[in-house]
Every structure is written in C-alpha cells, then in structure tokens.
PDB file of C-alpha atoms in Angstrom:
ATOM      1  CA  MET A 170    -115.505 -53.329-105.708  1.00 35.00           C
ATOM      2  CA  ALA A 171    -114.623 -50.956-102.881  1.00 38.00           C
ATOM      3  CA  ILE A 172    -112.362 -52.367-100.203  1.00 37.00           C
ATOM      4  CA  GLY A 173    -114.174 -52.245 -96.874  1.00 41.00           C
ATOM      5  CA  PHE A 174    -112.912 -52.150 -93.306  1.00 41.00           C
ATOM      6  CA  HIS A 175    -112.614 -55.920 -92.991  1.00 62.00           C
ATOM      7  CA  GLU A 176    -110.575 -56.242 -96.172  1.00 67.00           C
ATOM      8  CA  GLN A 177    -108.260 -53.419 -95.109  1.00 76.00           C
ATOM      9  CA  LYS A 178    -107.787 -55.050 -91.710  1.00 79.00           C
ATOM     10  CA  GLU A 179    -107.052 -58.390 -93.363  1.00 77.00           C
ATOM     11  CA  LYS A 180    -104.373 -56.781 -95.547  1.00 79.00           C
ATOM     12  CA  ARG A 181    -102.792 -55.063 -92.523  1.00 84.00           C
ATOM     13  CA  LEU A 182    -102.568 -58.358 -90.623  1.00 85.00           C
ATOM     14  CA  LEU A 183    -101.109 -60.224 -93.593  1.00 82.00           C
ATOM     15  CA  THR A 184     -98.620 -57.411 -94.236  1.00 85.00           C
ATOM     16  CA  LEU A 185     -97.520 -57.591 -90.606  1.00 86.00           C
ATOM     17  CA  SER A 186     -97.048 -61.356 -90.956  1.00 84.00           C
ATOM     18  CA  PHE A 187     -94.963 -60.812 -94.094  1.00 83.00           C
ATOM     19  CA  TYR A 188     -92.539 -58.335 -92.524  1.00 87.00           C
ATOM     20  CA  VAL A 189     -92.159 -60.222 -89.238  1.00 87.00           C
ATOM     21  CA  ALA A 190     -91.522 -63.464 -91.157  1.00 84.00           C
ATOM     22  CA  GLY A 191     -88.765 -61.686 -93.101  1.00 87.00           C
ATOM     23  CA  LEU A 192     -87.188 -60.477 -89.857  1.00 89.00           C
ATOM     24  CA  PHE A 193     -87.304 -63.959 -88.357  1.00 85.00           C
ATOM     25  CA  VAL A 194     -85.533 -65.422 -91.388  1.00 86.00           C
ATOM     26  CA  PHE A 195     -82.474 -63.221 -90.825  1.00 87.00           C
ATOM     27  CA  VAL A 196     -82.484 -63.795 -87.059  1.00 88.00           C
ATOM     28  CA  ALA A 197     -82.851 -67.579 -87.321  1.00 86.00           C
ATOM     29  CA  LEU A 198     -80.310 -68.095 -90.096  1.00 87.00           C
ATOM     30  CA  GLY A 199     -77.846 -65.801 -88.301  1.00 89.00           C
ATOM     31  CA  PHE A 200     -78.134 -67.757 -85.049  1.00 86.00           C
ATOM     32  CA  ALA A 201     -77.940 -71.044 -86.984  1.00 85.00           C
ATOM     33  CA  LEU A 202     -74.569 -70.013 -88.446  1.00 86.00           C
ATOM     34  CA  ILE A 203     -73.246 -68.926 -85.035  1.00 86.00           C
ATOM     35  CA  THR A 204     -74.518 -71.866 -82.984  1.00 82.00           C
ATOM     36  CA  HIS A 205     -74.190 -74.649 -85.643  1.00 80.00           C
ATOM     37  CA  SER A 206     -77.640 -75.889 -84.605  1.00 77.00           C
ATOM     38  CA  ALA A 207     -79.664 -77.949 -87.077  1.00 75.00           C
ATOM     39  CA  ALA A 208     -82.827 -77.249 -85.062  1.00 73.00           C
ATOM     40  CA  ILE A 209     -82.374 -73.487 -85.428  1.00 80.00           C
ATOM     41  CA  LEU A 210     -81.555 -73.946 -89.107  1.00 81.00           C
ATOM     42  CA  PHE A 211     -84.827 -75.855 -89.488  1.00 76.00           C
ATOM     43  CA  ASP A 212     -86.648 -73.039 -87.690  1.00 76.00           C
ATOM     44  CA  GLY A 213     -85.004 -70.571 -90.076  1.00 81.00           C
ATOM     45  CA  ILE A 214     -86.050 -72.589 -93.119  1.00 79.00           C
ATOM     46  CA  TYR A 215     -89.589 -72.766 -91.724  1.00 74.00           C
ATOM     47  CA  SER A 216     -89.542 -68.955 -91.334  1.00 77.00           C
ATOM     48  CA  LEU A 217     -88.225 -68.607 -94.891  1.00 81.00           C
ATOM     49  CA  ILE A 218     -91.134 -70.698 -96.156  1.00 78.00           C
ATOM     50  CA  ALA A 219     -93.518 -68.582 -94.059  1.00 73.00           C
ATOM     51  CA  PHE A 220     -91.990 -65.457 -95.622  1.00 78.00           C
ATOM     52  CA  PHE A 221     -92.609 -66.564 -99.202  1.00 80.00           C
ATOM     53  CA  MET A 222     -96.041 -67.934 -98.305  1.00 74.00           C
ATOM     54  CA  ALA A 223     -96.905 -64.573 -96.717  1.00 74.00           C
ATOM     55  CA  LEU A 224     -95.950 -62.882 -99.998  1.00 79.00           C
ATOM     56  CA  LEU A 225     -98.284 -65.214-101.909  1.00 76.00           C
ATOM     57  CA  THR A 226    -100.988 -64.753 -99.292  1.00 73.00           C
ATOM     58  CA  LEU A 227    -100.913 -60.980 -99.743  1.00 73.00           C
ATOM     59  CA  LYS A 228    -101.371 -61.423-103.476  1.00 74.00           C
ATOM     60  CA  VAL A 229    -104.253 -63.845-102.975  1.00 71.00           C
ATOM     61  CA  ALA A 230    -105.870 -61.514-100.414  1.00 68.00           C
ATOM     62  CA  ASN A 231    -106.056 -58.867-103.142  1.00 72.00           C
ATOM     63  CA  LEU A 232    -107.430 -61.321-105.697  1.00 70.00           C
ATOM     64  CA  VAL A 233    -110.245 -62.729-103.571  1.00 66.00           C
ATOM     65  CA  GLN A 234    -111.688 -59.232-103.113  1.00 68.00           C
ATOM     66  CA  LYS A 235    -112.324 -58.965-106.861  1.00 70.00           C
ATOM     67  CA  PRO A 236    -115.827 -59.662-108.174  1.00 69.00           C
ATOM     68  CA  ASP A 237    -116.532 -62.434-110.692  1.00 67.00           C
ATOM     69  CA  ASP A 238    -115.476 -61.705-114.270  1.00 69.00           C
ATOM     70  CA  ASP A 239    -115.207 -63.382-117.681  1.00 70.00           C
ATOM     71  CA  ARG A 240    -112.288 -65.563-116.536  1.00 70.00           C
ATOM     72  CA  PHE A 241    -113.615 -66.550-113.097  1.00 66.00           C
ATOM     73  CA  HIS A 242    -117.395 -66.762-113.253  1.00 61.00           C
ATOM     74  CA  PHE A 243    -117.702 -67.577-109.540  1.00 65.00           C
ATOM     75  CA  GLY A 244    -115.087 -65.092-108.341  1.00 66.00           C
ATOM     76  CA  TYR A 245    -111.573 -65.705-107.024  1.00 66.00           C
ATOM     77  CA  THR A 246    -112.332 -67.169-103.612  1.00 72.00           C
ATOM     78  CA  ALA A 247    -111.410 -70.715-104.745  1.00 72.00           C
ATOM     79  CA  ILE A 248    -107.770 -69.545-104.840  1.00 77.00           C
ATOM     80  CA  GLU A 249    -107.859 -69.192-101.044  1.00 77.00           C
ATOM     81  CA  PRO A 250    -108.175 -72.925-100.151  1.00 82.00           C
ATOM     82  CA  THR A 251    -105.791 -73.765-103.000  1.00 82.00           C
ATOM     83  CA  LEU A 252    -103.097 -71.579-101.424  1.00 79.00           C
ATOM     84  CA  ASN A 253    -103.759 -73.023 -97.952  1.00 80.00           C
ATOM     85  CA  LEU A 254    -103.471 -76.536 -99.403  1.00 86.00           C
ATOM     86  CA  PHE A 255    -100.141 -75.600-100.992  1.00 84.00           C
ATOM     87  CA  LYS A 256     -98.863 -74.051 -97.740  1.00 80.00           C
ATOM     88  CA  SER A 257     -99.781 -77.128 -95.706  1.00 85.00           C
ATOM     89  CA  LEU A 258     -98.043 -79.447 -98.186  1.00 88.00           C
ATOM     90  CA  ILE A 259     -94.865 -77.346 -98.022  1.00 83.00           C
ATOM     91  CA  ILE A 260     -94.882 -77.459 -94.203  1.00 80.00           C
ATOM     92  CA  ILE A 261     -95.453 -81.236 -94.214  1.00 87.00           C
ATOM     93  CA  ALA A 262     -92.584 -81.734 -96.671  1.00 85.00           C
ATOM     94  CA  THR A 263     -90.294 -79.539 -94.523  1.00 78.00           C
ATOM     95  CA  CYS A 264     -91.152 -81.497 -91.369  1.00 81.00           C
ATOM     96  CA  LEU A 265     -90.552 -84.850 -93.066  1.00 86.00           C
ATOM     97  CA  TYR A 266     -87.217 -83.641 -94.455  1.00 80.00           C
ATOM     98  CA  ALA A 267     -86.152 -82.478 -90.973  1.00 77.00           C
ATOM     99  CA  ILE A 268     -87.139 -85.809 -89.398  1.00 84.00           C
ATOM    100  CA  VAL A 269     -85.197 -87.850 -91.973  1.00 84.00           C
ATOM    101  CA  GLY A 270     -82.156 -85.561 -91.647  1.00 78.00           C
ATOM    102  CA  SER A 271     -82.242 -85.814 -87.857  1.00 79.00           C
ATOM    103  CA  ILE A 272     -82.380 -89.596 -87.918  1.00 85.00           C
ATOM    104  CA  ASP A 273     -79.316 -89.565 -90.139  1.00 81.00           C
ATOM    105  CA  SER A 274     -77.599 -87.156 -87.709  1.00 76.00           C
ATOM    106  CA  LEU A 275     -78.353 -89.472 -84.773  1.00 80.00           C
ATOM    107  CA  MET A 276     -76.796 -92.380 -86.636  1.00 82.00           C
ATOM    108  CA  THR A 277     -73.584 -90.384 -87.187  1.00 78.00           C
ATOM    109  CA  GLY A 278     -73.023 -89.182 -83.615  1.00 76.00           C
ATOM    110  CA  GLY A 279     -75.419 -86.259 -83.229  1.00 69.00           C
ATOM    111  CA  ASN A 280     -74.689 -82.562 -83.604  1.00 64.00           C
ATOM    112  CA  SER A 281     -72.737 -80.283 -81.272  1.00 67.00           C
ATOM    113  CA  ALA A 282     -74.030 -76.746 -80.871  1.00 65.00           C
ATOM    114  CA  GLU A 283     -73.420 -73.563 -78.887  1.00 74.00           C
ATOM    115  CA  PHE A 284     -76.307 -74.141 -76.523  1.00 72.00           C
ATOM    116  CA  GLY A 285     -75.843 -70.933 -74.520  1.00 80.00           C
ATOM    117  CA  LEU A 286     -76.453 -68.702 -77.564  1.00 83.00           C
ATOM    118  CA  ALA A 287     -79.113 -71.091 -78.801  1.00 82.00           C
ATOM    119  CA  ILE A 288     -81.092 -70.519 -75.589  1.00 86.00           C
ATOM    120  CA  ILE A 289     -81.124 -66.769 -76.312  1.00 89.00           C
ATOM    121  CA  TYR A 290     -82.487 -67.446 -79.805  1.00 87.00           C
ATOM    122  CA  GLY A 291     -85.092 -69.852 -78.436  1.00 87.00           C
ATOM    123  CA  ALA A 292     -86.399 -67.235 -75.996  1.00 91.00           C
ATOM    124  CA  ILE A 293     -86.594 -64.478 -78.640  1.00 91.00           C
ATOM    125  CA  ALA A 294     -88.257 -66.747 -81.219  1.00 89.00           C
ATOM    126  CA  THR A 295     -90.766 -68.256 -78.785  1.00 91.00           C
ATOM    127  CA  ILE A 296     -91.984 -64.905 -77.485  1.00 93.00           C
ATOM    128  CA  GLY A 297     -92.081 -63.400 -80.973  1.00 91.00           C
ATOM    129  CA  CYS A 298     -93.977 -66.253 -82.652  1.00 90.00           C
ATOM    130  CA  PHE A 299     -96.610 -66.649 -79.942  1.00 93.00           C
ATOM    131  CA  ALA A 300     -97.089 -62.875 -79.826  1.00 93.00           C
ATOM    132  CA  VAL A 301     -97.721 -62.667 -83.599  1.00 91.00           C
ATOM    133  CA  SER A 302     -99.996 -65.735 -83.534  1.00 90.00           C
ATOM    134  CA  SER A 303    -102.064 -64.399 -80.624  1.00 91.00           C
ATOM    135  CA  TYR A 304    -102.334 -60.942 -82.183  1.00 90.00           C
ATOM    136  CA  MET A 305    -103.475 -62.315 -85.560  1.00 87.00           C
ATOM    137  CA  LYS A 306    -105.940 -64.716 -83.956  1.00 86.00           C
ATOM    138  CA  TYR A 307    -107.431 -61.971 -81.760  1.00 84.00           C
ATOM    139  CA  GLN A 308    -107.572 -59.332 -84.501  1.00 83.00           C
ATOM    140  CA  GLY A 309    -108.845 -61.804 -87.099  1.00 79.00           C
ATOM    141  CA  LYS A 310    -111.592 -63.502 -85.067  1.00 76.00           C
ATOM    142  CA  ASN A 311    -114.327 -61.360 -86.649  1.00 71.00           C
ATOM    143  CA  LEU A 312    -112.895 -61.568 -90.170  1.00 72.00           C
ATOM    144  CA  ARG A 313    -114.187 -63.989 -92.772  1.00 64.00           C
ATOM    145  CA  SER A 314    -110.615 -64.855 -93.701  1.00 70.00           C
ATOM    146  CA  ASP A 315    -109.175 -68.363 -93.872  1.00 69.00           C
ATOM    147  CA  LEU A 316    -105.928 -66.695 -94.969  1.00 73.00           C
ATOM    148  CA  VAL A 317    -105.522 -64.931 -91.617  1.00 80.00           C
ATOM    149  CA  GLY A 318    -106.664 -68.048 -89.743  1.00 80.00           C
ATOM    150  CA  VAL A 319    -104.108 -70.312 -91.417  1.00 76.00           C
ATOM    151  CA  ASP A 320    -101.399 -67.677 -90.954  1.00 81.00           C
ATOM    152  CA  ALA A 321    -102.178 -67.544 -87.218  1.00 85.00           C
ATOM    153  CA  HIS A 322    -101.897 -71.355 -87.116  1.00 81.00           C
ATOM    154  CA  THR A 323     -98.586 -71.176 -88.963  1.00 78.00           C
ATOM    155  CA  TRP A 324     -97.165 -68.753 -86.392  1.00 84.00           C
ATOM    156  CA  PHE A 325     -98.482 -70.929 -83.570  1.00 85.00           C
ATOM    157  CA  VAL A 326     -96.685 -73.953 -85.064  1.00 77.00           C
ATOM    158  CA  ASP A 327     -93.499 -71.873 -85.295  1.00 78.00           C
ATOM    159  CA  GLY A 328     -94.001 -70.826 -81.668  1.00 84.00           C
ATOM    160  CA  VAL A 329     -94.350 -74.447 -80.532  1.00 78.00           C
ATOM    161  CA  LEU A 330     -91.254 -75.281 -82.540  1.00 75.00           C
ATOM    162  CA  SER A 331     -89.268 -72.436 -80.947  1.00 81.00           C
ATOM    163  CA  ALA A 332     -90.506 -73.224 -77.420  1.00 82.00           C
ATOM    164  CA  SER A 333     -89.506 -76.851 -77.797  1.00 76.00           C
ATOM    165  CA  ILE A 334     -86.114 -75.814 -79.137  1.00 77.00           C
ATOM    166  CA  LEU A 335     -85.684 -73.532 -76.119  1.00 84.00           C
ATOM    167  CA  LEU A 336     -86.521 -76.334 -73.661  1.00 81.00           C
ATOM    168  CA  GLY A 337     -84.238 -78.756 -75.462  1.00 78.00           C
ATOM    169  CA  PHE A 338     -81.335 -76.323 -75.501  1.00 80.00           C
ATOM    170  CA  CYS A 339     -81.780 -75.628 -71.770  1.00 85.00           C
ATOM    171  CA  LEU A 340     -81.633 -79.379 -71.145  1.00 82.00           C
ATOM    172  CA  ALA A 341     -78.544 -79.784 -73.351  1.00 79.00           C
ATOM    173  CA  TYR A 342     -76.842 -76.806 -71.685  1.00 81.00           C
ATOM    174  CA  PHE A 343     -77.192 -78.378 -68.247  1.00 84.00           C
ATOM    175  CA  ILE A 344     -76.247 -81.875 -69.493  1.00 84.00           C
ATOM    176  CA  GLU A 345     -72.971 -80.406 -70.788  1.00 79.00           C
ATOM    177  CA  LYS A 346     -72.129 -79.467 -67.189  1.00 80.00           C
ATOM    178  CA  THR A 347     -72.573 -83.037 -65.928  1.00 82.00           C
ATOM    179  CA  SER A 348     -70.902 -86.393 -66.405  1.00 80.00           C
ATOM    180  CA  PHE A 349     -73.428 -87.099 -69.193  1.00 79.00           C
ATOM    181  CA  ALA A 350     -71.927 -84.426 -71.460  1.00 77.00           C
ATOM    182  CA  GLY A 351     -71.279 -87.043 -74.156  1.00 80.00           C
ATOM    183  CA  TYR A 352     -75.035 -87.262 -74.748  1.00 78.00           C
ATOM    184  CA  ALA A 353     -75.466 -83.524 -75.368  1.00 76.00           C
ATOM    185  CA  PRO A 354     -74.857 -83.723 -79.186  1.00 78.00           C
ATOM    186  CA  PHE A 355     -77.887 -86.015 -79.478  1.00 81.00           C
ATOM    187  CA  ILE A 356     -80.264 -83.405 -78.058  1.00 77.00           C
ATOM    188  CA  ASP A 357     -80.354 -81.279 -81.220  1.00 72.00           C
ATOM    189  CA  PRO A 358     -81.393 -84.049 -83.670  1.00 78.00           C
ATOM    190  CA  LEU A 359     -83.715 -85.638 -81.101  1.00 82.00           C
ATOM    191  CA  LEU A 360     -85.452 -82.275 -80.734  1.00 76.00           C
ATOM    192  CA  LEU A 361     -85.979 -82.087 -84.468  1.00 75.00           C
ATOM    193  CA  ILE A 362     -87.479 -85.579 -84.640  1.00 83.00           C
ATOM    194  CA  VAL A 363     -89.893 -84.897 -81.785  1.00 81.00           C
ATOM    195  CA  LEU A 364     -90.838 -81.466 -83.092  1.00 76.00           C
ATOM    196  CA  GLY A 365     -91.308 -82.537 -86.680  1.00 79.00           C
ATOM    197  CA  THR A 366     -93.512 -85.447 -85.611  1.00 85.00           C
ATOM    198  CA  ALA A 367     -95.551 -83.330 -83.171  1.00 80.00           C
ATOM    199  CA  ILE A 368     -96.148 -80.549 -85.709  1.00 78.00           C
ATOM    200  CA  LEU A 369     -97.309 -82.768 -88.584  1.00 86.00           C
ATOM    201  CA  PRO A 370    -100.972 -83.150 -87.450  1.00 87.00           C
ATOM    202  CA  ILE A 371    -101.569 -79.357 -87.681  1.00 81.00           C
ATOM    203  CA  PRO A 372    -100.671 -78.866 -91.384  1.00 84.00           C
ATOM    204  CA  ALA A 373    -102.262 -82.263 -92.110  1.00 89.00           C
ATOM    205  CA  LYS A 374    -105.586 -80.992 -90.704  1.00 87.00           C
ATOM    206  CA  ILE A 375    -105.318 -77.764 -92.727  1.00 84.00           C
ATOM    207  CA  MET A 376    -104.466 -79.828 -95.824  1.00 89.00           C
ATOM    208  CA  LEU A 377    -107.573 -82.020 -95.464  1.00 88.00           C
ATOM    209  CA  GLU A 378    -109.873 -79.053 -94.815  1.00 84.00           C
ATOM    210  CA  SER A 379    -108.463 -77.147 -97.797  1.00 85.00           C
ATOM    211  CA  LEU A 380    -108.630 -80.224-100.030  1.00 86.00           C
ATOM    212  CA  ASN A 381    -112.320 -80.660 -99.151  1.00 82.00           C
ATOM    213  CA  GLU A 382    -112.943 -77.097-100.313  1.00 80.00           C
ATOM    214  CA  VAL A 383    -110.885 -77.504-103.489  1.00 80.00           C
ATOM    215  CA  ILE A 384    -112.827 -80.630-104.515  1.00 79.00           C
ATOM    216  CA  ASN A 385    -116.131 -78.940-103.520  1.00 78.00           C
ATOM    217  CA  LYS A 386    -117.009 -81.389-100.768  1.00 79.00           C
ATOM    218  CA  ALA A 387    -119.988 -80.477 -98.597  1.00 78.00           C
ATOM    219  CA  PRO A 388    -119.296 -79.240 -95.054  1.00 80.00           C
ATOM    220  CA  PRO A 389    -119.747 -81.708 -92.152  1.00 81.00           C
ATOM    221  CA  GLU A 390    -123.332 -82.876 -91.545  1.00 82.00           C
ATOM    222  CA  ALA A 391    -123.513 -80.990 -88.242  1.00 83.00           C
ATOM    223  CA  VAL A 392    -122.861 -77.734 -90.140  1.00 82.00           C
ATOM    224  CA  THR A 393    -125.296 -78.455 -92.977  1.00 86.00           C
ATOM    225  CA  LEU A 394    -128.123 -79.363 -90.575  1.00 88.00           C
ATOM    226  CA  VAL A 395    -127.801 -76.005 -88.794  1.00 89.00           C
ATOM    227  CA  ILE A 396    -127.842 -74.140 -92.127  1.00 88.00           C
ATOM    228  CA  GLU A 397    -130.881 -76.095 -93.377  1.00 89.00           C
ATOM    229  CA  LYS A 398    -132.764 -75.434 -90.128  1.00 90.00           C
ATOM    230  CA  LYS A 399    -132.055 -71.697 -90.358  1.00 90.00           C
ATOM    231  CA  LEU A 400    -133.026 -71.648 -94.043  1.00 90.00           C
ATOM    232  CA  LYS A 401    -136.393 -73.296 -93.398  1.00 89.00           C
ATOM    233  CA  GLN A 402    -137.126 -70.706 -90.703  1.00 89.00           C
ATOM    234  CA  THR A 403    -136.932 -68.025 -93.406  1.00 90.00           C
ATOM    235  CA  LEU A 404    -139.456 -69.926 -95.570  1.00 89.00           C
ATOM    236  CA  VAL A 405    -142.322 -70.308 -93.061  1.00 87.00           C
ATOM    237  CA  ALA A 406    -144.622 -68.212 -95.274  1.00 86.00           C
ATOM    238  CA  VAL A 407    -143.927 -70.370 -98.348  1.00 88.00           C
ATOM    239  CA  PRO A 408    -146.039 -73.514 -98.848  1.00 90.00           C
ATOM    240  CA  TYR A 409    -143.563 -76.223 -99.884  1.00 88.00           C
ATOM    241  CA  GLU A 410    -143.336 -79.997 -99.821  1.00 89.00           C
ATOM    242  CA  HIS A 411    -139.558 -80.252 -99.533  1.00 89.00           C
ATOM    243  CA  VAL A 412    -136.428 -78.115 -99.619  1.00 89.00           C
ATOM    244  CA  GLU A 413    -133.322 -79.602-101.249  1.00 90.00           C
ATOM    245  CA  VAL A 414    -130.137 -77.847-100.134  1.00 89.00           C
ATOM    246  CA  ARG A 415    -126.639 -78.203-101.590  1.00 89.00           C
ATOM    247  CA  ILE A 416    -123.782 -76.490 -99.764  1.00 87.00           C
ATOM    248  CA  SER A 417    -120.134 -75.916-100.607  1.00 85.00           C
ATOM    249  CA  LYS A 418    -117.478 -73.781 -98.945  1.00 81.00           C
ATOM    250  CA  SER A 419    -114.820 -72.018-100.986  1.00 76.00           C
ATOM    251  CA  GLY A 420    -112.452 -69.890 -98.961  1.00 74.00           C
ATOM    252  CA  ARG A 421    -114.462 -67.223 -97.172  1.00 71.00           C
ATOM    253  CA  ASP A 422    -117.667 -67.886 -99.117  1.00 78.00           C
ATOM    254  CA  LEU A 423    -120.359 -70.418 -98.269  1.00 83.00           C
ATOM    255  CA  TYR A 424    -122.402 -71.161-101.379  1.00 85.00           C
ATOM    256  CA  ILE A 425    -125.924 -72.570-101.018  1.00 88.00           C
ATOM    257  CA  LEU A 426    -128.035 -73.868-103.902  1.00 89.00           C
ATOM    258  CA  VAL A 427    -131.668 -74.222-102.810  1.00 91.00           C
ATOM    259  CA  HIS A 428    -134.400 -76.101-104.700  1.00 91.00           C
ATOM    260  CA  ILE A 429    -137.806 -75.364-103.176  1.00 90.00           C
ATOM    261  CA  ILE A 430    -140.293 -78.046-104.231  1.00 91.00           C
ATOM    262  CA  VAL A 431    -143.511 -76.074-103.891  1.00 89.00           C
ATOM    263  CA  ALA A 432    -146.841 -77.442-102.687  1.00 89.00           C
ATOM    264  CA  GLU A 433    -150.068 -77.459-104.750  1.00 87.00           C
ATOM    265  CA  SER A 434    -151.275 -74.410-102.826  1.00 87.00           C
ATOM    266  CA  PHE A 435    -148.250 -72.340-103.876  1.00 87.00           C
ATOM    267  CA  SER A 436    -149.281 -69.537-106.223  1.00 86.00           C
ATOM    268  CA  VAL A 437    -147.767 -66.279-107.449  1.00 84.00           C
ATOM    269  CA  ALA A 438    -149.090 -63.710-109.872  1.00 84.00           C
ATOM    270  CA  THR A 439    -145.759 -62.262-111.009  1.00 89.00           C
ATOM    271  CA  ILE A 440    -142.066 -63.126-111.109  1.00 89.00           C
ATOM    272  CA  SER A 441    -141.485 -60.194-108.771  1.00 92.00           C
ATOM    273  CA  GLU A 442    -143.209 -62.137-105.995  1.00 90.00           C
ATOM    274  CA  LEU A 443    -140.622 -64.913-106.386  1.00 90.00           C
ATOM    275  CA  ASP A 444    -137.879 -62.305-106.297  1.00 91.00           C
ATOM    276  CA  ASP A 445    -139.310 -60.920-103.057  1.00 91.00           C
ATOM    277  CA  ILE A 446    -139.129 -64.375-101.464  1.00 90.00           C
ATOM    278  CA  ARG A 447    -135.543 -64.790-102.655  1.00 91.00           C
ATOM    279  CA  ILE A 448    -134.502 -61.363-101.361  1.00 92.00           C
ATOM    280  CA  SER A 449    -136.187 -61.888 -97.998  1.00 91.00           C
ATOM    281  CA  CYS A 450    -134.623 -65.315 -97.554  1.00 91.00           C
ATOM    282  CA  GLU A 451    -131.130 -64.288 -98.609  1.00 90.00           C
ATOM    283  CA  THR A 452    -131.202 -61.123 -96.485  1.00 91.00           C
ATOM    284  CA  ALA A 453    -132.123 -63.128 -93.377  1.00 91.00           C
ATOM    285  CA  MET A 454    -129.458 -65.746 -94.079  1.00 90.00           C
ATOM    286  CA  ARG A 455    -126.729 -63.153 -94.696  1.00 88.00           C
ATOM    287  CA  GLU A 456    -127.642 -61.319 -91.496  1.00 87.00           C
ATOM    288  CA  TRP A 457    -127.116 -64.640 -89.723  1.00 87.00           C
ATOM    289  CA  ASN A 458    -123.910 -65.457 -91.628  1.00 83.00           C
ATOM    290  CA  PRO A 459    -122.397 -62.794 -93.956  1.00 80.00           C
ATOM    291  CA  SER A 460    -120.317 -65.406 -95.814  1.00 79.00           C
ATOM    292  CA  ILE A 461    -123.428 -66.961 -97.397  1.00 85.00           C
ATOM    293  CA  LEU A 462    -124.117 -66.682-101.120  1.00 84.00           C
ATOM    294  CA  MET A 463    -127.374 -68.179-102.395  1.00 88.00           C
ATOM    295  CA  ASP A 464    -129.286 -69.252-105.475  1.00 89.00           C
ATOM    296  CA  ILE A 465    -132.945 -70.210-104.981  1.00 90.00           C
ATOM    297  CA  LEU A 466    -134.995 -72.157-107.529  1.00 90.00           C
ATOM    298  CA  PHE A 467    -138.748 -72.856-107.302  1.00 90.00           C
ATOM    299  CA  ILE A 468    -139.821 -76.154-108.858  1.00 90.00           C
ATOM    300  CA  LYS A 469    -142.808 -78.536-108.830  1.00 87.00           C
ATOM    301  CA  ASP A 470    -141.265 -81.758-110.142  1.00 84.00           C
ATOM    302  CA  PRO A 471    -138.976 -83.304-107.449  1.00 83.00           C
ATOM    303  CA  LYS A 472    -136.879 -84.927-110.195  1.00 84.00           C
ATOM    304  CA  LEU A 473    -135.546 -81.520-111.156  1.00 78.00           C
ATOM    305  CA  ALA A 474    -133.939 -81.206-107.722  1.00 76.00           C
ATOM    306  CA  GLY A 475    -131.994 -84.456-108.113  1.00 68.00           C
TER     307      GLY A 475
END
C-alpha cells in the first residue's frame, strides 16, 4: 500500500512529537535536579512517558497503514485505540502517584525549592508545550488520525501542567519575600495535588473512548442516526422495507455492516446489478466520510438481519 500525503504528514507530526518530548525530558529532569522541585520532577516524568509513548505511536502509525493480511483479517487499525487506552492508563497512574506522593510531602513539612529558577523552567515548558499542542492540532485537523489527536491532547495536558507550575512558583517566590515565608514549602506539593486532580478527567475521557473502540461498542446514538440518514439517502432508488445498520469505530476506520431487507418489488437480473448498488452507495458514503468501510448484504427474511 503506497503511503499517501496524509500518512506522510501524520508521520512527520508524530516524529516531531517524539523529538520534542525527548528534549523536554532532559530539560525537565535537569531543572528538577537544580531546583529540587517535585512538581518539575513530575513534569519530567510525564515528558519521559510522553517520549516512550511517542516512540510506540510512531511504530503503530506505520502498522495501521498496512492492509489486512493472514494475521490481521480486518487490518491493523484496532491497534490504534489499544495504544491510546494504554497511554491514558499510564497518565492516570502517573497522576495518582503524584497526588499520593504530594499528600505525603504535605504531611512531612512540604518541599523547599529554588523558585526563581523554577519560574524560568515553567515559562519555557508552558510556551513549548502549548506551541506543540496547537501546531499538532492545527496540522492534524484534516487527518483521520486518533494518534495525532491524542498526542495533541497529551501536549495540552503537559502545557496546563507547566502553566500551573509556573503560576504556583511565582506565588511561592513572592511568599518567600513576605512574613508568610514558612508556608512556601507547601506550595510545591499543593501544586501537584491540584494539577494531578485537574488533569485526571482528560486521560479518563480518552480511556473511555478508546475502551469503547477496543470492545467494539457502537458510537453514540447521535452519530449513528446521522450515518443511517445519510446511508438511506444513497438508497432512494432501491425498493426496501427496512435497513439494519451496525456501526463500529476502530481507530481511524468506521466500519458499517448494512442489511438491506428488500421489498417484494425488488428485482435484479444479475449479481452485477447488486454490485453496482454497493459501489454507488459506498462511493457516496466515502465521499461524505473517507473513514467509512462498508459491507452491504441484500436479504428478504428479516430474521437474517438479527
């Protein structure tokens, strides 16, 4: 299968994410050692996870472009939601670990850090993460790639994390200059608790969406109704009593199994006429949504559609 423009663009975006994630690991861990900040260390660990996930994502991006074969009869696209599910679980586990560790730090007197240098890190990380997230989201908006979409979300989460760290360090820096300086060590762990809790809903949403795809759950009813309406518009020339539609999403592909329960007046002379209906229907549906893959069956007995 030849790699087209969209696939090449997807690989370029994921490669960019991989290299920038690697750079952020060194920057974050270096600043964590200098400033003794647990929040920056957490940000560095998050970047390290993003780095390894980006490596896996690149591998998966190559796999999902392959056609079906003897090992994977329906292609490799099911690997895509599986990877996104794995990534979301890793992020959730990291957040929970950070929250628990921060609570323990609060109980033992907090954590002192070099807030001046930490502010510099926070500014660099915030600008960098939001820039990568925005670039990937903008460049990937016309791609049928959940991999790029989840990666853009991951960078956005890292950007929120870095921005919150920056604000917290600014607050701690000024508190150190006041009579409330004794409270400054509590800022670092408090930041981690707030950040970890605030971030959790994002990977949790990705986890649920990916899990639905892994277990082959149908898309939301609002989505299926739109698809069914569009499908029936392509069948206006076909006399039928009912159309039974089953839909599942797997990564970038939207698979539709259609049972057309034909009316008594339905008649064809050759199998080629059925093929023409299938081709016409699928062409119209793919022009509307290129991610659609279809199988169409013509039946008379409604029980066969059950």
